[in-house]
Structures are given as C-alpha cells and as structure tokens.
Amino acid sequence: MTTERIRIALQKSGRLSEDSLDLLKGCGLHVTRSRDQLFCRIKELPIDVLLVRDDDIPNFVNSGICDLGIVGENMFAEMQCASHSFSAIVLERLGFSLCRLAVAVPDNGPIRAIADLANTTIATSYPCLLQTFLKSQNIQAKTLVMKGSVEVAPRLKIADAICDIVASGATLAANNLRELTTVLQSQALLIRPAQKLSPEKEDVVNRLRARMQGTLTAEDSKYVMLHAEKTHLPDIIKLLPGAESPTILPLQGQPDKVAVHAVCRESVFWETMERLQAAGASAILVLPIEKMMA
Ligand code: PRP
Ligand code: ZN
C-alpha cells in the first residue's frame, strides 16, 4: 500500500520562505530541493513541499490543491475579506515574520491625522482590508489597487497615501513616508482547507502540527540553572519568567544554598538575569531547549 502524501505550500522566496523552511528543519524534516526547485519531497514524513509565490498560497489551500500552507496573515486576511468562497482556516499562529499593514503618508504632506484621509486616494494591494478599516473610521476614500511598488505611488502623484506592509520601516523611510496608523498586525500562519482530509492525511497533518508546536515553544523556552541561598528562594522563583514548579537541588558542602533548575516558557533577557543576580542568585546559566513534548 502506498501512503498518501500531504502537500504543503510555502513561499518560494521572500519574507516568509527562510523562516518556513527553518521551521520544517526544526521539525526534523529535510527538504530536498528538486532541480526546478518548485516541488520537493520530504523523506522523514509523507509530505511534499510546493514552493510558490505567496499570493498563490491562500488559493492553493482553499481549493484543496495543497493540504497545508504557510502564509502571511496580511495575505490570508485580505483573501478572507475579499472572497465569500474563501473558507480555508488557520491551524496555528506561527509567531514569525512579524509585520503590520499600515497606512503611510508623505513626511511633510498635509495628511496629519486619520481624519485627513477623507476624500484622498490610497494606493494598496490590500483593498478589502483598507476599505473595511476606512469604514470603521467613517472615512470615505478612493483605493488605487497596485500589485507592487506601492511605496512609489505618492511620489508619482497617483495617490495621496499608501496602505502597505511595514516590517523594519526601511522602505517607508527610503521613500520619505511615515506611518499614520496600523490596519492589521500580521504574522505567519499555518492554514488548511476547511474540508476534512482522508484519515491518513489528517494523521500526517496532526503529527506535523504537533512537531511545529513543539519547535515553537522550545524556541521561546530556556532552561535556567542558578545557585541561591535558601532564604532568597521565594524572591528568585518569582523572577523566573513563565516557570512552573522549578527543581530545587542541594549543593554539596553548602547547606545554606541550593541549585534551582527551571524551564522558563518566556524570553529570558539580560535584564531578567540582572534582576536574578540582584535578588541573590549566582552562577546563572541560561541554556537553549531544542525540542519539547508535553
Ligand atoms: C513589503 C512591502 C515593502 C516592504 C516593507 O513587501 O511592500 O516593500 O515589504 O518592509 P520594510 O518595512 O522592512 O522595509 P514584501 O517584502 O512583502 O514583498 P512583495 O510586496 O513584493 O510581496
Ligand atoms: Zn508578494
């Protein structure tokens, strides 16, 4: 019997592609790129990878051509907004490729506040999200739909403002634009079609999803070890971010001191370590966690 393979759509190149492939790697999956680099087989699980343009991913998943996809929330939300027949659903919010859809205006132009957008023309690749936002603000404005290079529209005098993706802000700065307001916060999403798959395929989807969850929680989690005097313990444990019941171990030849080991499920910053030290902790070690399973 041949096992049914599931198909996952990933962005070929761009904002999401490297992080998406890294996530698969973190799940123990190695993508062997074929010569045309469009279709790759994964050996470890019955999964094939389709490398496509990000704009195509929502439709590939919605129509069932692919069983899974990793796509920016911006793109997903626009499709959901614009098309009644779009029924693909979000399986997991992946937490990477953070960016926002924002309205931006010329640095020294007349638009100073959201209300000033009334009766302007706004260039965007996200007409539905933009119009929904404008409606919520009781503002009427025209949209000029552009597929790319939206940021040049004000300079060409074909629009007064833009509504586009901002990540670092470098594109806006390079074009003398400044952010006026955020329309949508966006991150990478794992999506699937609404229809049920065969039991065999559902099983592969569930396994991949569990591995993704494990990889993502492990990335955010750290194993913290430190020494402390017993009297300082209550203060120190309070400072450990997101730690559940730490392990307390005796220290050889130091009856007043103990070692504390804890899994911290939130980021451990230098500031956290400085605070731990100030509370009486010493020999503080923060170790990465590679994999996690409950
Ligand atoms: C977006 C957007 C800007 C850029 C902003 O394009 O259109 O060009 O990213 O990023 P920054 O704030 O870090 O400068 P994207 O990379 O998504 O490419 P695409 O619009 O061509 O799909
Ligand atoms: Zn794109």
Coordinates of C-alpha atoms in Angstrom, one line a residue, residues 39-288:
F39 CA 8.4 20.7 -5.8
C40 CA 10.4 19.0 -3.0
R41 CA 9.9 15.7 -1.3
I42 CA 10.4 15.2 2.4
K43 CA 11.8 11.8 3.4
E44 CA 11.0 11.7 7.1
L45 CA 7.2 12.1 6.8
P46 CA 4.9 11.6 3.8
I47 CA 4.9 15.3 2.9
D48 CA 5.7 17.1 -0.4
V49 CA 6.6 20.8 -0.4
L50 CA 5.3 23.1 -3.2
L51 CA 7.4 26.3 -3.4
V52 CA 5.2 29.1 -4.9
R53 CA 4.5 32.8 -4.8
D54 CA 3.0 33.9 -1.5
D55 CA 0.0 35.4 -3.4
D56 CA -0.9 31.9 -4.6
I57 CA -0.8 30.1 -1.3
P58 CA -4.2 31.1 0.1
N59 CA -6.0 29.9 -3.1
F60 CA -3.9 26.7 -3.4
V61 CA -5.0 25.8 0.2
N62 CA -8.6 27.0 -0.2
S63 CA -9.1 24.9 -3.3
G64 CA -7.5 21.8 -1.8
I65 CA -4.6 21.7 -4.3
C66 CA -2.5 21.8 -1.1
D67 CA -3.5 20.4 2.3
L68 CA -1.5 22.9 4.3
G69 CA 0.2 26.3 3.7
I70 CA 2.3 28.8 5.5
V71 CA 1.2 32.3 4.6
G72 CA 1.3 35.9 6.0
E73 CA -1.7 36.9 7.9
N74 CA -1.9 40.0 5.7
M75 CA -2.4 37.9 2.6
F76 CA -4.8 35.5 4.4
A77 CA -6.9 38.2 5.9
E78 CA -7.3 40.1 2.6
M79 CA -8.5 36.9 0.9
Q80 CA -10.9 36.2 3.7
C81 CA -12.2 39.7 3.5
A82 CA -12.5 39.9 -0.3
S83 CA -13.8 36.4 -1.2
H84 CA -17.0 34.8 0.1
S85 CA -16.0 31.5 -1.3
F86 CA -12.8 31.5 0.8
S87 CA -13.1 29.0 3.6
A88 CA -9.5 28.0 4.4
I89 CA -8.9 28.0 8.2
V90 CA -6.0 28.9 10.5
L91 CA -4.5 25.9 12.3
E92 CA -1.7 27.7 14.0
R93 CA -0.3 31.1 14.5
L94 CA 3.4 30.6 14.0
G95 CA 4.8 33.8 15.6
F96 CA 7.4 34.6 13.0
S97 CA 7.6 37.0 10.0
L98 CA 6.0 39.8 12.1
C99 CA 4.9 42.8 10.2
R100 CA 2.0 45.2 10.0
L101 CA -0.3 46.5 7.4
A102 CA -0.2 50.3 7.8
V103 CA -1.4 53.5 6.2
A104 CA 1.6 55.7 5.5
V105 CA 1.7 59.3 4.2
P106 CA 4.4 61.7 2.8
D107 CA 6.6 63.0 5.6
N108 CA 5.8 66.7 5.2
G109 CA 2.4 66.4 3.5
P110 CA -1.0 67.7 4.5
I111 CA -2.2 64.5 6.0
R112 CA -1.6 64.6 9.7
A113 CA -4.4 62.6 11.2
I114 CA -6.6 59.7 10.2
A115 CA -9.5 62.1 9.5
D116 CA -7.4 63.8 6.9
L117 CA -7.6 60.7 4.8
A118 CA -11.2 61.7 3.8
N119 CA -11.5 62.1 0.0
T120 CA -7.9 61.1 -0.7
T121 CA -6.7 58.3 -2.9
I122 CA -4.8 55.5 -1.2
A123 CA -2.6 53.0 -3.1
T124 CA -2.6 49.4 -1.8
S125 CA -2.5 45.7 -2.6
Y126 CA -5.0 45.2 0.2
P127 CA -8.2 46.9 -0.9
C128 CA -10.6 45.0 1.2
L129 CA -8.8 45.3 4.4
L130 CA -8.2 49.0 3.7
Q131 CA -11.9 49.7 2.9
T132 CA -13.0 47.8 6.0
F133 CA -10.7 49.9 8.1
L134 CA -11.8 53.2 6.5
K135 CA -15.5 52.2 7.0
S136 CA -14.7 51.6 10.7
Q137 CA -13.4 55.1 10.9
N138 CA -16.3 56.6 8.9
I139 CA -14.0 57.8 6.2
Q140 CA -14.6 57.7 2.5
A141 CA -11.5 57.5 0.3
K142 CA -10.6 56.0 -3.0
T143 CA -8.4 53.0 -3.3
L144 CA -5.9 52.5 -6.1
V145 CA -5.1 48.8 -6.4
M146 CA -1.4 48.1 -7.1
K147 CA 0.3 44.7 -7.1
G148 CA 3.7 46.0 -6.1
S149 CA 5.9 49.1 -5.6
V150 CA 3.1 50.7 -3.8
E151 CA 5.5 53.0 -1.9
V152 CA 6.3 55.0 -5.1
A153 CA 2.6 56.0 -5.7
P154 CA 2.7 59.3 -3.7
R155 CA 5.9 60.4 -5.4
L156 CA 4.3 59.7 -8.8
K157 CA 1.3 61.8 -7.6
I158 CA -1.1 58.9 -8.4
A159 CA -2.0 58.6 -4.7
D160 CA -2.0 60.7 -1.6
A161 CA -1.2 57.9 0.8
I162 CA -0.4 54.2 0.8
C163 CA -1.6 51.2 2.8
D164 CA 1.2 48.5 2.7
I165 CA 3.2 46.1 4.7
V166 CA 5.8 47.6 7.1
A167 CA 8.4 45.4 8.8
S168 CA 11.6 47.3 9.6
G169 CA 10.2 50.6 8.2
A170 CA 13.2 50.9 5.9
T171 CA 11.0 51.0 2.7
L172 CA 8.9 53.9 4.2
A173 CA 12.0 55.8 5.3
A174 CA 13.6 55.4 1.9
N175 CA 10.5 56.9 0.3
N176 CA 10.0 59.8 2.7
L177 CA 6.8 58.2 4.1
R178 CA 5.7 58.0 7.7
E179 CA 3.3 55.6 9.3
L180 CA -0.1 57.2 10.2
T181 CA -1.9 54.2 11.6
T182 CA -1.9 50.4 11.8
V183 CA -4.6 48.5 10.0
L184 CA -3.6 44.9 10.9
Q185 CA -0.8 43.2 12.8
S186 CA 0.5 40.2 10.9
Q187 CA 2.5 37.1 11.5
A188 CA 3.0 33.8 9.7
L189 CA 0.0 31.4 9.8
L190 CA -0.3 27.7 9.2
I191 CA -3.5 27.2 7.2
R192 CA -5.5 24.3 5.8
P193 CA -8.7 23.8 3.8
A194 CA -12.0 23.7 5.6
Q195 CA -12.9 20.3 4.2
K196 CA -11.8 17.1 6.1
L197 CA -8.9 15.2 4.6
S198 CA -8.6 11.4 4.5
P199 CA -7.9 9.9 7.9
E200 CA -4.4 9.1 6.7
K201 CA -3.7 12.6 5.7
E202 CA -5.3 14.1 8.8
D203 CA -2.9 12.0 10.8
V204 CA 0.1 13.5 9.0
V205 CA -1.3 17.0 9.4
N206 CA -1.7 16.4 13.2
R207 CA 1.8 15.0 13.5
L208 CA 3.4 17.9 11.7
R209 CA 1.3 20.4 13.7
A210 CA 2.4 18.8 17.0
R211 CA 6.0 19.0 15.9
M212 CA 5.6 22.6 14.9
Q213 CA 4.1 23.5 18.3
G214 CA 7.0 21.7 20.0
T215 CA 9.6 23.5 18.0
L216 CA 8.0 26.9 18.5
T217 CA 7.6 26.5 22.3
A218 CA 11.1 25.2 22.6
E219 CA 12.4 28.3 20.7
D220 CA 10.7 30.6 23.3
S221 CA 11.7 28.4 26.2
K222 CA 15.0 28.3 28.1
Y223 CA 16.4 26.0 30.8
V224 CA 17.7 28.2 33.6
M225 CA 20.1 27.0 36.3
L226 CA 21.3 29.1 39.2
H227 CA 22.6 28.9 42.8
A228 CA 20.9 30.7 45.6
E229 CA 20.7 30.9 49.4
K230 CA 17.6 29.2 50.7
T231 CA 16.4 32.5 52.2
H232 CA 16.4 34.2 48.8
L233 CA 14.4 31.4 47.1
P234 CA 10.9 32.9 47.2
D235 CA 12.1 36.2 45.6
I236 CA 14.2 34.4 43.0
I237 CA 11.4 32.0 41.9
K238 CA 9.1 34.9 41.4
L239 CA 11.5 36.4 38.9
L240 CA 11.8 33.3 36.7
P241 CA 9.6 34.2 33.7
G242 CA 6.9 31.6 33.0
A243 CA 8.5 28.9 35.1
E244 CA 6.3 26.1 36.5
S245 CA 7.5 24.3 39.7
P246 CA 11.3 24.6 39.5
T247 CA 13.5 21.8 40.7
I248 CA 15.4 22.6 43.9
L249 CA 18.6 20.6 44.5
P250 CA 21.1 20.5 47.4
L251 CA 24.6 21.8 46.9
Q252 CA 27.5 19.7 48.1
G253 CA 29.1 21.2 51.2
Q254 CA 26.9 24.3 51.2
P255 CA 24.0 23.6 53.5
D256 CA 22.5 27.1 53.2
K257 CA 22.5 27.1 49.4
V258 CA 20.6 25.3 46.7
A259 CA 20.6 24.9 43.0
V260 CA 17.5 25.9 41.1
H261 CA 16.6 24.4 37.7
A262 CA 13.6 25.7 35.8
V263 CA 12.1 25.7 32.3
C264 CA 11.2 29.3 31.5
R265 CA 8.5 29.5 28.9
E266 CA 9.1 33.1 28.1
S267 CA 12.1 35.0 26.9
V268 CA 14.9 35.3 29.3
F269 CA 16.6 38.7 28.8
W270 CA 19.8 40.1 30.2
E271 CA 17.6 42.3 32.3
T272 CA 16.0 39.2 33.8
M273 CA 19.4 37.8 34.7
E274 CA 20.5 41.1 36.2
R275 CA 17.4 41.1 38.4
L276 CA 18.0 37.5 39.4
Q277 CA 21.6 38.4 40.4
A278 CA 20.4 41.4 42.4
A279 CA 17.9 39.1 44.2
G280 CA 20.9 37.0 45.3
A281 CA 21.3 34.4 42.5
S282 CA 24.7 33.4 41.4
A283 CA 26.2 31.0 38.8
I284 CA 23.2 31.8 36.5
L285 CA 23.1 29.7 33.3
V286 CA 20.6 30.0 30.5
L287 CA 20.5 27.1 28.1
P288 CA 18.6 26.7 24.9

